[in-house]
CSV table of C-alpha atoms in Angstrom, one decimal:
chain,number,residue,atom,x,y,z
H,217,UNK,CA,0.0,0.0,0.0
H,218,UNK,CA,1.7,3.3,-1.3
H,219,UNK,CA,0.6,6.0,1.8
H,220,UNK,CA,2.5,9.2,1.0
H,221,UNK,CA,1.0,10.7,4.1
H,222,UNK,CA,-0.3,9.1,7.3
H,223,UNK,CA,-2.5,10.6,10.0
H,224,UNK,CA,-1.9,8.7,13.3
H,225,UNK,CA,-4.1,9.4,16.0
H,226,UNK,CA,-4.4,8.6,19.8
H,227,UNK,CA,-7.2,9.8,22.1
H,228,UNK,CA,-4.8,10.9,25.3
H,229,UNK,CA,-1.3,11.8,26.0
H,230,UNK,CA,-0.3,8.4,27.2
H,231,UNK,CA,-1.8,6.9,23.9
H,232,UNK,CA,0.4,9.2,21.3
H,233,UNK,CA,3.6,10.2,23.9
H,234,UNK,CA,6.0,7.6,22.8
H,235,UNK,CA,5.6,8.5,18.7
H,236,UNK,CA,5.6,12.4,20.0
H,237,UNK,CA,9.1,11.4,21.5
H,238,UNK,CA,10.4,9.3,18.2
H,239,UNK,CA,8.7,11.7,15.5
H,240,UNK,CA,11.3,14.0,13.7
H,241,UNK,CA,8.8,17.1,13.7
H,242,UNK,CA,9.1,19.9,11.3
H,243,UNK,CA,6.4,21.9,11.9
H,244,UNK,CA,3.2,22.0,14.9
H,245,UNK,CA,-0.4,23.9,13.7
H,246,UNK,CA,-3.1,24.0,15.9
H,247,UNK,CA,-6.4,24.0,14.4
H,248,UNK,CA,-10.0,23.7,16.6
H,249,UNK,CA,-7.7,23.6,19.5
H,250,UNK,CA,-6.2,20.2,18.7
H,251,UNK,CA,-1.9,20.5,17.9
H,252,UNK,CA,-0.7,18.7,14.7
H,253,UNK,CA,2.3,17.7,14.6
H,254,UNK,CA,4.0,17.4,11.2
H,255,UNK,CA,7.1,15.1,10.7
H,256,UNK,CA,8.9,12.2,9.8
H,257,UNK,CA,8.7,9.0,11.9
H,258,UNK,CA,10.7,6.2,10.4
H,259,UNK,CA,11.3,8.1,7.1
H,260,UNK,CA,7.5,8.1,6.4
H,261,UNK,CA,5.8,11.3,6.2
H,262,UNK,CA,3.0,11.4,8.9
H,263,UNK,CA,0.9,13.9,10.6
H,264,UNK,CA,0.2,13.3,14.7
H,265,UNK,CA,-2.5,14.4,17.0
H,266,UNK,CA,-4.1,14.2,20.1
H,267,UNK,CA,-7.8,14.0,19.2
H,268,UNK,CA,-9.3,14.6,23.0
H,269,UNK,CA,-11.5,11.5,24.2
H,270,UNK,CA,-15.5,11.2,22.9
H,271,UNK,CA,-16.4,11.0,19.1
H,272,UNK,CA,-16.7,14.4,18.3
H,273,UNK,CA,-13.2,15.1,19.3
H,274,UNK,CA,-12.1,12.4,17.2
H,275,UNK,CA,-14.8,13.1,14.2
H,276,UNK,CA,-13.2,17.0,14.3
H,277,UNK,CA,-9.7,15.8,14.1
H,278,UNK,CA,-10.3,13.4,11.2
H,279,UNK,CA,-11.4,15.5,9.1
H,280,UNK,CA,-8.9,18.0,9.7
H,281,UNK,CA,-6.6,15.7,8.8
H,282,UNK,CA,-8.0,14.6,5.9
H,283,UNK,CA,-9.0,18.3,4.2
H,284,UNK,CA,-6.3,20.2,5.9
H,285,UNK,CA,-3.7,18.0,6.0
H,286,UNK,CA,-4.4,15.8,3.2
H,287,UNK,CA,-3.5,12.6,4.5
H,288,UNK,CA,-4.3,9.7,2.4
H,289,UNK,CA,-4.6,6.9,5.2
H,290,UNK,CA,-5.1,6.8,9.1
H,291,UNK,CA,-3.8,5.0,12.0
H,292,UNK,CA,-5.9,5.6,15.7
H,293,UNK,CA,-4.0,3.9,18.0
H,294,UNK,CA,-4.3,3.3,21.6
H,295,UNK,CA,-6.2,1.6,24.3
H,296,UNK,CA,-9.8,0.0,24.7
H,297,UNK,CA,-11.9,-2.2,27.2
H,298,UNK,CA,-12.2,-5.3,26.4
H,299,UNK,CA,-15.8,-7.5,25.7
H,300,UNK,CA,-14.4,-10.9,24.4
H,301,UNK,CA,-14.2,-12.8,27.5
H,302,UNK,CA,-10.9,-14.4,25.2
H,303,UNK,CA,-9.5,-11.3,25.8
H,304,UNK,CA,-6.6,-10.9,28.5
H,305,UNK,CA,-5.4,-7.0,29.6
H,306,UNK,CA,-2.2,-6.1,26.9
H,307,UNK,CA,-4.0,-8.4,24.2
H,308,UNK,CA,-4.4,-6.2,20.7
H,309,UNK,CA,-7.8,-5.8,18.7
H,310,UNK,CA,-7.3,-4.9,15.0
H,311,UNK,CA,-10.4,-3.3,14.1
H,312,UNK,CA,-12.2,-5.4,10.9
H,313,UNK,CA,-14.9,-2.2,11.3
H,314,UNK,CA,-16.4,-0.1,13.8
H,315,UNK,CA,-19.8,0.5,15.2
H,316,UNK,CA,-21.4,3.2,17.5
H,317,UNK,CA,-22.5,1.3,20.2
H,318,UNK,CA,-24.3,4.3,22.0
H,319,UNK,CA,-26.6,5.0,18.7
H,320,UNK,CA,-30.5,3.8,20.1
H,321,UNK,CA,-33.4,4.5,18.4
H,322,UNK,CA,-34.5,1.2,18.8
H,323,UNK,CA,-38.2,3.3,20.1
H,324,UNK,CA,-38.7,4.2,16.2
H,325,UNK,CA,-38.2,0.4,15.1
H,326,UNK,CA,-34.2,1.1,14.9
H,327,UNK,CA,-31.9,-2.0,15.1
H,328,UNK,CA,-29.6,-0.6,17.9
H,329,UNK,CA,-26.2,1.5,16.7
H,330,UNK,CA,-28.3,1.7,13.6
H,331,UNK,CA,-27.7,5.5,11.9
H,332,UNK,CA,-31.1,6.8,11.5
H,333,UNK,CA,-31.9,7.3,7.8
H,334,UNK,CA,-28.6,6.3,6.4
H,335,UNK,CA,-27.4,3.7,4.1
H,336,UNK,CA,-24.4,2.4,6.6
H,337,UNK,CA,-24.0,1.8,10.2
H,338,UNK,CA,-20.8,-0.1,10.1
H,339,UNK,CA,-18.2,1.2,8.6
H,340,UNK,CA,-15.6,-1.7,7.9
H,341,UNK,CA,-11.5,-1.0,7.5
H,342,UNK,CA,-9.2,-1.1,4.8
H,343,UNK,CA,-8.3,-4.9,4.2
H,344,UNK,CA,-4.7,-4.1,3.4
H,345,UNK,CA,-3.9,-2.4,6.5
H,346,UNK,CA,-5.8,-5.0,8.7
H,347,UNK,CA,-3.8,-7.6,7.6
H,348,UNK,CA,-0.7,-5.2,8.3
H,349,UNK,CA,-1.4,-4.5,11.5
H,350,UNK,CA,-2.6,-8.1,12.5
H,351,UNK,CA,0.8,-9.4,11.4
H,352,UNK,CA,2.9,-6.8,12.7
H,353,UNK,CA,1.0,-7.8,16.1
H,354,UNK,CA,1.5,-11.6,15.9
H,355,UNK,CA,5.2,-11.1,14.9
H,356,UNK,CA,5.3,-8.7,18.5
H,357,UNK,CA,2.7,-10.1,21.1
H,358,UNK,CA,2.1,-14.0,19.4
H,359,UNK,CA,-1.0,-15.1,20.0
H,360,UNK,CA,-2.0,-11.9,21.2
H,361,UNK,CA,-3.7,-10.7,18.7
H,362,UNK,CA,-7.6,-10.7,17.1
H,363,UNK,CA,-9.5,-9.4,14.6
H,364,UNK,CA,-13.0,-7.7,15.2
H,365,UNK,CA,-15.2,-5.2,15.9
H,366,UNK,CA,-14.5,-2.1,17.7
H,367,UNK,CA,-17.2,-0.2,19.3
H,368,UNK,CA,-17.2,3.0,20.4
H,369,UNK,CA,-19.7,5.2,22.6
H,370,UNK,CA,-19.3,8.0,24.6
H,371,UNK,CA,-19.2,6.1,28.0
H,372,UNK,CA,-16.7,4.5,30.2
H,373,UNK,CA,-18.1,1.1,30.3
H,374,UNK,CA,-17.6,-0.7,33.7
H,375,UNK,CA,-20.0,-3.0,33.9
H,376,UNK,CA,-20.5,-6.9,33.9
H,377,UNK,CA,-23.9,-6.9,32.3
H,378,UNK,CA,-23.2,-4.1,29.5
H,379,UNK,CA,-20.0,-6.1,28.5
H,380,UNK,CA,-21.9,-9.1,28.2
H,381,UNK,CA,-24.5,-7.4,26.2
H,382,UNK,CA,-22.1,-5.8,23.5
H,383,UNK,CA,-20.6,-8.8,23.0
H,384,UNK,CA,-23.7,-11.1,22.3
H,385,UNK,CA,-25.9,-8.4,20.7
H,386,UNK,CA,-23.1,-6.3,18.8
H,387,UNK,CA,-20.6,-8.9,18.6
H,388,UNK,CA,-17.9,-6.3,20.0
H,389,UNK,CA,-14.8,-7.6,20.6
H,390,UNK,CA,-13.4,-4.6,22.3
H,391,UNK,CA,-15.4,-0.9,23.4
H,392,UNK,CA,-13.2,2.9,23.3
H,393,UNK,CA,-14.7,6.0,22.9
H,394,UNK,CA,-13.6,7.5,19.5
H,395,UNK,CA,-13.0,4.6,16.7
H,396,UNK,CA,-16.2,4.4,15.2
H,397,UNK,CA,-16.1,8.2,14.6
H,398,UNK,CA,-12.9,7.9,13.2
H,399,UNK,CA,-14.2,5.2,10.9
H,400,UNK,CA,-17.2,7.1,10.0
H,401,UNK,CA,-15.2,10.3,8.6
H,402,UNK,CA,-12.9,8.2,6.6
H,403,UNK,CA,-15.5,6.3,5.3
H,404,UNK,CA,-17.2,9.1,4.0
H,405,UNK,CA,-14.3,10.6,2.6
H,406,UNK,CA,-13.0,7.5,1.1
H,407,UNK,CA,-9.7,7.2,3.2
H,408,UNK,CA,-8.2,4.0,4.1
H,409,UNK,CA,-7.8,3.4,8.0
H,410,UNK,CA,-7.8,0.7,10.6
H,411,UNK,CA,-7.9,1.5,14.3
H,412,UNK,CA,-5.6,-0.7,16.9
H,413,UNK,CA,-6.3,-1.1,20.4
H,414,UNK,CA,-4.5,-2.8,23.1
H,415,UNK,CA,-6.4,-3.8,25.8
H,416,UNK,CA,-6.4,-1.5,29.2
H,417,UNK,CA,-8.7,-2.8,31.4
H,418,UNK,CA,-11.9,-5.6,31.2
H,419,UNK,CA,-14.4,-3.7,31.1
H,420,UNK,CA,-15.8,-4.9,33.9
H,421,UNK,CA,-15.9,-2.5,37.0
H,422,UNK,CA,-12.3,-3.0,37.9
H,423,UNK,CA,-11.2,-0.3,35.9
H,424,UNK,CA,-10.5,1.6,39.2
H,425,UNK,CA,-7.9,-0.9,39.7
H,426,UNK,CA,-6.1,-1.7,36.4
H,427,UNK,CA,-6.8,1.3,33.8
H,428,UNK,CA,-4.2,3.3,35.0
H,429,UNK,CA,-1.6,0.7,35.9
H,430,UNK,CA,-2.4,-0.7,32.4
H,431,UNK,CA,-2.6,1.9,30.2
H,432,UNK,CA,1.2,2.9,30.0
H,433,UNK,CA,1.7,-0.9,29.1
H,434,UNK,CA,-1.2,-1.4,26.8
H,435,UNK,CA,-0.2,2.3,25.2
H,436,UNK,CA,3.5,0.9,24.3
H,437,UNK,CA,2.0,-2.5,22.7
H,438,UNK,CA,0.2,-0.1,20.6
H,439,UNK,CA,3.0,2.0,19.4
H,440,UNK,CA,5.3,-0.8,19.0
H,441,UNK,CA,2.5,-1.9,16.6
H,442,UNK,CA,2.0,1.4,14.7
H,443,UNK,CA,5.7,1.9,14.5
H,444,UNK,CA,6.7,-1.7,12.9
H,445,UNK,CA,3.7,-1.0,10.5
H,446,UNK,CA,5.5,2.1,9.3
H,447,UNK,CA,8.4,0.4,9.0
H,448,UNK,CA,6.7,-2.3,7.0
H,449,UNK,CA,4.5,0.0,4.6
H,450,UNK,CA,6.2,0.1,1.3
């Protein structure tokens, strides 16, 4: 796949510090509040941001990216609950598409996270860099790694019954705040992106005692993923 320029995106300073630190930057604009950072990182042209957490923030930076910026593909990475009980805290989910999990308008006759109106309520990644990222993550963390669907809502899930139900009625395999925006705006725009998300906490309720202990470990499986992919994209 022949990127010229990338758009990588992480949700929180933890989630983007370690590519801030490696990124040979030539030039920071901030536009709607959000700093882009443009550089090279790895000898690949890229453009890096902190989108803020919730979906608007990321929906806003997306498309900045993509009109101002003019990136041609996008990498979100960072960290994500997770709803397949296979799942183990530090394991990676590749995202085959995204869903809003927080869409519900099931009272008109709605499937839930159905898009009122519109012709698509999954938005599915680009095939080429799925497969990139799931074997750059094998190679790293073997046997660590899955495919699936990433929801996203604007909620901090934490608990037992929820995860249960986005797993069985969504078939989530992981839940974040921002991907399915992310997903969305490329979507419409026609850009390439896949969202990677290393696993913080369960999603369970015992996010009080693992998300922050976890996320500086799940946040560095993430980068080491974005960063071999870089490395890796011809």
């Amino acid at each position: 796949m022949n990127l010229q320029k990338i758009g990588l995106i992480g949700a929180m300073d933890e989630e983007i510090g370690l590519i801030v630190s490696a990124l040979q930057k030539e030039n920071t604009t901030v536009k709607a509040g959000i700093q882009f950072h443009e550089g090279l990182f790895h000898g690949r042209r890229v453009v890096l941001c902190k989108s803020g957490v919730g979906k608007v923030n990321a929906a806003v930076c997306t498309q900045i990216l993509i009109d101002r910026f003019g990136v041609d593909g996008i990498l979100f990475t960072g960290v994500a609950g997770a709803l397949d009980p296979g799942l183990n805290i530090g394991d990676i989910v590749i995202s085959t598409e995204c869903q809003q999990h927080d869409i519900d308008v099931t009272a008109l006759g709605f499937p839930k996270g159905t898009i009122p109106f519109s012709e698509q309520s999954v938005f599915a990644a680009d095939r080429g860099l799925v497969d990139l990222a799931y074997s750059v993550s094998e190679s790293l963390f073997p046997g660590r790694s899955v495919k699936g669907r990433v929801l996203s809502g604007d909620q901090f899930i934490a608990d037992r019954g929820k995860v249960i139900e986005l797993h069985a009625e969504m078939n989530g395999a992981c839940t974040e705040m921002e991907g399915a925006a992310v997903a969305q705006v490329c979507s419409m725009n026609e850009v390439p992106f896949v969202i990677i998300r290393s696993m913080s906490d369960k999603a369970d309720g015992s996010a009080h005692v693992n998300f922050a202990e976890f996320t500086i470990t799940a946040s560095k499986h993430s980068f080491m993923i974005v960063e071999e992919m870089i490395r890796s994209l011809e």
